[in-house]
Short mmCIF file of C-alpha atoms in Angstrom, two decimals:
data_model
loop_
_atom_site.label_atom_id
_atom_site.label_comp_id
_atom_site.label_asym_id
_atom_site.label_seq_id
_atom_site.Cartn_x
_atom_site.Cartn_y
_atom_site.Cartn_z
CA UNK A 1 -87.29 184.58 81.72
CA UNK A 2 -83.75 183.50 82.47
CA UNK A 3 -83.59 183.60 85.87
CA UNK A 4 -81.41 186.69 86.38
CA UNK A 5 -82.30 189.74 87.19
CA UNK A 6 -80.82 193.58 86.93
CA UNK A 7 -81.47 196.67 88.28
CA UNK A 8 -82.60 199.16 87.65
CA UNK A 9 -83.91 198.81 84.25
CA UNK A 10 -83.14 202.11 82.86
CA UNK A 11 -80.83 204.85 84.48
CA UNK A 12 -80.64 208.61 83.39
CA UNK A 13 -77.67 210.48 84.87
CA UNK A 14 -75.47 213.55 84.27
CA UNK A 15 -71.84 213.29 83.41
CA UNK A 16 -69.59 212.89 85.86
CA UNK A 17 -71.08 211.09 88.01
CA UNK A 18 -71.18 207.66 90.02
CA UNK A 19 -73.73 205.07 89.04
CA UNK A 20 -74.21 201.26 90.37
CA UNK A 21 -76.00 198.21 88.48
CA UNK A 22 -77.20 195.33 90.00
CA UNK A 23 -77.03 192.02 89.27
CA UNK A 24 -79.02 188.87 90.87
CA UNK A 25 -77.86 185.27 89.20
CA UNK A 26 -79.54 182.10 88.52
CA UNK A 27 -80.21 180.23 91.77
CA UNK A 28 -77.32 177.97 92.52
CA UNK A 29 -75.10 180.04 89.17
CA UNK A 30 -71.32 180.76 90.78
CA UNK A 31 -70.31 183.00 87.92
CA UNK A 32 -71.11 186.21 87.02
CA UNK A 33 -70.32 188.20 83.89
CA UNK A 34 -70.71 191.94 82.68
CA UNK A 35 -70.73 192.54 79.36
CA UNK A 36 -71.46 196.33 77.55
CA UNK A 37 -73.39 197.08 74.66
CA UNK A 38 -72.72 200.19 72.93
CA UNK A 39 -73.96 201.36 69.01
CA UNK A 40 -70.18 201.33 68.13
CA UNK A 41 -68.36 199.09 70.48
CA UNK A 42 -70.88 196.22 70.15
CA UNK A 43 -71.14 193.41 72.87
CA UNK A 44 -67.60 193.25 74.93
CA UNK A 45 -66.81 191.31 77.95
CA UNK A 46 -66.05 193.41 80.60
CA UNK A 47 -65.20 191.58 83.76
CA UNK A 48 -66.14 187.68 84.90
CA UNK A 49 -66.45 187.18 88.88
CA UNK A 50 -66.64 183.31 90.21
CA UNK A 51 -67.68 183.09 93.73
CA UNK A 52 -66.78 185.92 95.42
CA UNK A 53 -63.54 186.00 93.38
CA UNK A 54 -62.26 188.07 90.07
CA UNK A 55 -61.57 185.48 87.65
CA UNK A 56 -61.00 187.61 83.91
CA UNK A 57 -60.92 190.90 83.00
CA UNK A 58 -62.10 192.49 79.50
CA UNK A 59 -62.20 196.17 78.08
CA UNK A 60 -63.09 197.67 81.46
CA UNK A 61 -61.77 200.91 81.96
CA UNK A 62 -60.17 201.50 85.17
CA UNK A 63 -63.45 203.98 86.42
CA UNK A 64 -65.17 200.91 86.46
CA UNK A 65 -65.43 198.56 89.09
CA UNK A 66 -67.48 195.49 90.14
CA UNK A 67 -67.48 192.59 92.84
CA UNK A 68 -69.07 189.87 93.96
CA UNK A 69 -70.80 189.44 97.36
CA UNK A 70 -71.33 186.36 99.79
CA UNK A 71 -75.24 185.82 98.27
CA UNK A 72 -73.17 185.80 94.51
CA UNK A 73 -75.36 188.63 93.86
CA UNK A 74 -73.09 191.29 91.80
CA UNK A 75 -72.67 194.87 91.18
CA UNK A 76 -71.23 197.44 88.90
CA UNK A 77 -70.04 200.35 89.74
CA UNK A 78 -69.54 202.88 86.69
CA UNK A 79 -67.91 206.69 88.16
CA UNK A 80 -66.66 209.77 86.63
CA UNK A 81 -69.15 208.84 83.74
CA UNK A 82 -68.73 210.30 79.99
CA UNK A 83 -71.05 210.32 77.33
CA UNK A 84 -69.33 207.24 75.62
CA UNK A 85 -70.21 205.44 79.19
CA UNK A 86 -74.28 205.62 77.35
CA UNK A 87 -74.93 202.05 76.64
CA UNK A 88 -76.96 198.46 77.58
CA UNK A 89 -75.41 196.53 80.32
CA UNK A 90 -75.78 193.07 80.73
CA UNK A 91 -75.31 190.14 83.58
CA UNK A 92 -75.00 186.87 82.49
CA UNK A 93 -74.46 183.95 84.91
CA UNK A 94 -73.48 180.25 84.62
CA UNK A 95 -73.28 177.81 87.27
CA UNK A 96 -69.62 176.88 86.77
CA UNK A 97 -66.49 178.69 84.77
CA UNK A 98 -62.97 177.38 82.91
CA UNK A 99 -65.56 175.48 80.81
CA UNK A 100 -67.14 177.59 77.97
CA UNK A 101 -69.60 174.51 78.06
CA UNK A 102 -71.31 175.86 80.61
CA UNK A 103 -74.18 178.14 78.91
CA UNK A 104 -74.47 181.81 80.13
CA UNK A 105 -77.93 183.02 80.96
CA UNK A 106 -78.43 186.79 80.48
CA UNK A 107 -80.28 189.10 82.20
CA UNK A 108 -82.67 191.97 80.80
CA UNK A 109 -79.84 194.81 80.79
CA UNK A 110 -79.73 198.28 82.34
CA UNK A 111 -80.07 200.80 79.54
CA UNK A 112 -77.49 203.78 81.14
CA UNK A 113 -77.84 206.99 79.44
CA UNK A 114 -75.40 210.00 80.75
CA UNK A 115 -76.17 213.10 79.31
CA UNK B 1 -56.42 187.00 68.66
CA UNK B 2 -59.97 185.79 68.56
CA UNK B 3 -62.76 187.23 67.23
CA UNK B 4 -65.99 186.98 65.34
CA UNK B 5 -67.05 188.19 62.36
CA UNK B 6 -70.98 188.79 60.93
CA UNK B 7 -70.12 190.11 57.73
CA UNK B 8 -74.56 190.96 57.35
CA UNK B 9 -75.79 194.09 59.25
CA UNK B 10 -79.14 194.13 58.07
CA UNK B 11 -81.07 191.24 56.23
CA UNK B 12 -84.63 191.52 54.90
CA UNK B 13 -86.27 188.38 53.89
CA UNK B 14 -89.71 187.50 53.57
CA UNK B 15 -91.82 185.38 55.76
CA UNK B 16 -91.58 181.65 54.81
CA UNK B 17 -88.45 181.69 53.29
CA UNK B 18 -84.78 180.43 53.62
CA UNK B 19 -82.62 181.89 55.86
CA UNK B 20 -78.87 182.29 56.36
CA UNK B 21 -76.80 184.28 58.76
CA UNK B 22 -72.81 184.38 58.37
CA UNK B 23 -70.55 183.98 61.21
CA UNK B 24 -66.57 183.59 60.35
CA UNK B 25 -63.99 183.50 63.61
CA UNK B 26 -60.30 183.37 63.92
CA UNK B 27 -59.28 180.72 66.64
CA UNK B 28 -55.97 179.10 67.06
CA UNK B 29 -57.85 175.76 68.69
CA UNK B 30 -61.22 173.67 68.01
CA UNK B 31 -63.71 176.65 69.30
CA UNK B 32 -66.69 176.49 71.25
CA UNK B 33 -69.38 178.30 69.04
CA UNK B 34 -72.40 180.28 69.95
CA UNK B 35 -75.50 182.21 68.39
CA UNK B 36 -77.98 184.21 70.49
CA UNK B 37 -80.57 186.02 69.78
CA UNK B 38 -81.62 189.48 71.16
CA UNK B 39 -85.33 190.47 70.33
CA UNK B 40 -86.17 194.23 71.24
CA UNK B 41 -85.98 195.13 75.01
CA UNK B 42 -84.47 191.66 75.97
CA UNK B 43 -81.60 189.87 77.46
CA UNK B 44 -79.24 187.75 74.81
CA UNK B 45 -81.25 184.07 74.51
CA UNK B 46 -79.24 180.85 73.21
CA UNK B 47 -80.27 179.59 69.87
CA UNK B 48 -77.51 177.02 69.71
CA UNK B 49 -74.10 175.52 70.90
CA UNK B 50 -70.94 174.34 69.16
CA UNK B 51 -68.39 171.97 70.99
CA UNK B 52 -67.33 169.12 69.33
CA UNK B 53 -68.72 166.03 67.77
CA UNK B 54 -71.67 166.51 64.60
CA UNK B 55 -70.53 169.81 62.83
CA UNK B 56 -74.57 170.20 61.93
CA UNK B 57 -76.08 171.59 65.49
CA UNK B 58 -80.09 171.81 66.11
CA UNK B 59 -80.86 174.53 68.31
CA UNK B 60 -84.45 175.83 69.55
CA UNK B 61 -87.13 177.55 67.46
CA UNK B 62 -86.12 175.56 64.60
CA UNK B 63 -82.70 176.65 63.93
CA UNK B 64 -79.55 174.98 63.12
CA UNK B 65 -75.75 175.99 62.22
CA UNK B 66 -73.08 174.27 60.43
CA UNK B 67 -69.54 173.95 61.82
CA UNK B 68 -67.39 174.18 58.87
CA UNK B 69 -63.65 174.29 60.06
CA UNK B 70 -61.42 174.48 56.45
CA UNK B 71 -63.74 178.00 55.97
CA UNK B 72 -63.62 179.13 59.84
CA UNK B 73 -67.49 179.72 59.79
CA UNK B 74 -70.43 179.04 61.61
CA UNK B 75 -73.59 179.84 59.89
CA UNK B 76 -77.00 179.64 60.99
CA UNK B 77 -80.01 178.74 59.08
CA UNK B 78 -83.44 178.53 59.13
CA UNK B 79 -85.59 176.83 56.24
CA UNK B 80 -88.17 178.79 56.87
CA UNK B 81 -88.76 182.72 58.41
CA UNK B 82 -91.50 183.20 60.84
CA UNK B 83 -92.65 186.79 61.70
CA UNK B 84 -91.42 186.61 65.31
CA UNK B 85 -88.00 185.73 64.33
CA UNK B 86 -87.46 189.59 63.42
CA UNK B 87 -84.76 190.16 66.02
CA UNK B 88 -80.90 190.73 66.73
CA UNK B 89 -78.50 187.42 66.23
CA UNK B 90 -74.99 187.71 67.68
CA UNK B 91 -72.64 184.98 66.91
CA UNK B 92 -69.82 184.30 69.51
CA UNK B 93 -66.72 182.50 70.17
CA UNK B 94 -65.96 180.79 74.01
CA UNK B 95 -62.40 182.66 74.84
CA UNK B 96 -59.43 180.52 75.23
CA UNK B 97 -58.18 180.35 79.50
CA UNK B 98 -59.74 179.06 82.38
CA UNK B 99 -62.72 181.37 81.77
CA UNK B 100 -65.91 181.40 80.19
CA UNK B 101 -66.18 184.81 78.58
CA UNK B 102 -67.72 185.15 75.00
CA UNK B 103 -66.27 186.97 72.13
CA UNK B 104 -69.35 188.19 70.20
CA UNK B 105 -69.69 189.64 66.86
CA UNK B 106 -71.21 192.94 66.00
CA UNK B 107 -74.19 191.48 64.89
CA UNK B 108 -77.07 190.81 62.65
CA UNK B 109 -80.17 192.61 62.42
CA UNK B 110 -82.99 190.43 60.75
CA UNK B 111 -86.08 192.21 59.57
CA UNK B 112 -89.19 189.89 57.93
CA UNK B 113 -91.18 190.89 55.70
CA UNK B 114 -95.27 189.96 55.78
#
C-alpha cells in the first residue's frame, strides 16, 4: 500500500459525458501528479499540481481539467468524453517537486471505460 | 526531446533464471533513472533509482540496473526469476525543469515460466 488513494476504482460511462477522479496523497506529500494509461498511448504525464498550485502540464487535452484543494487532496475532471478517453488513471504524489529525487508514490488507478 | 525506450514487449523466461530488461533514453544532461513495476490490478511500485554516483544500483526484491552512459541505457537485471516477479516493468526518465514528472517507456511485459 502506498499511501494514496483514488476513487472510484472503476467507472463505466457513456460518451459524452462528464466524469471526476479522485485523488488522496501521502500524508504530509505536496505534489500531486496524473498520469494516463492507455493500450496505445502508454503511461503519459498529464498534469503535476504542488500545493494548491499548477506546476507542469503534459498531453492533457483541453476537456480535461484538474486542481488541487486546501487538504492537497486532488481531482480530475475528464468532460465531453470519447472512446479514446477509455483508459487507467493514476495519482502519484511526492512530498516535494523541482527535484526528480523525490520518489513518486502511485496510487491504485481508476480504470475509466466510456462506451 | 526525452524519452525512453523498452525495445522488449513480451519476455518469457523460466523460473530461476537470468534476467534482463532493456531500457535506452535520449537526454541532453546526466538523467535521473527509474524502473517500476506494475503487477496486475496495481499502482506503479519503485524497483530502483538512478541519480548519480555508482552506475550499478540495488533496488528491492533483488533487482539491480546498470547505468551505462557511452550506450544511453539502463538495464535491469535479476540473477534469478521468481514466479511472483511475472508483472509489468516500465522504465522512466525524471523530465528536465523545475518539475518532477516521469517520462516512461511503453513497457515490458514479463511472463515466468514454472
Amino acid at each position: 500500500d502506498s499511501g494514496v488513494t483514488q476513487t472510484p476504482k472503476h467507472l463505466i460511462t457513456a460518451t459524452g459525458q462528464r466524469v471526476t477522479l479522485r485523488c488522496s496523497p501521502r500524508s504530509g506529500d505536496l505534489s500531486v501528479y496524473w498520469y494516463q494509461q492507455s493500450l496505445d498511448q502508454g503511461l503519459q504525464f498529464l498534469i503535476q499540481y504542488y500545493n494548491g498550485e499548477e506546476r507542469a502540464k503534459g498531453n492533457i487535452l483541453e476537456r480535461f481539467s484538474a486542481q488541487q484543494f486546501p487538504d492537497l487532496h486532488s481531482e480530475l475532471n475528464l468532460s465531453s468524453l470519447e472512446l479514446g478517453d477509455s483508459a487507467l488513471y493514476f495519482c502519484a504524489s511526492s512530498p516535494l517537486t523541482g527535484n526528480p529525487v523525490n520518489e513518486q508514490f502511485f496510487g491504485p488507478g481508476t480504470r475509466l471505460t466510456v462506451l | 526531446a526525452q524519452s525512453v525506450t523498452q525495445p522488449d514487449i513480451h519476455i518469457t523466461v523460466s523460473e530461476g533464471a537470468s534476467l534482463e530488461l532493456r531500457c535506452n533514453y535520449s537526454y541532453g544532461a546526466t538523467p535521473y533513472l527509474f524502473w517500476y513495476v506494475q503487477s496486475p490490478g496495481q499502482g506503479l511500485q519503485l524497483l530502483l533509482k538512478y541519480f548519480s554516483g555508482d552506475t550499478l544500483v540495488q533496488g528491492i526484491k533483488g533487482f539491480e540496473a546498470e547505468f551505462k552512459r557511452s550506450q544511453s541505457s539502463f538495464n535491469l537485471r535479476k540473477p534469478s526469476v521468481h514466479w511472483s516477479d511475472a508483472a509489468e516493468y516500465f522504465c522512466a526518465v525524471g523530465a528536465s525543469g523545475n518539475t518532477g514528472k516521469l517520462i516512461f517507456g511503453q513497457g515490458t511485459t514479463l511472463q515466468v515460466k514454472p
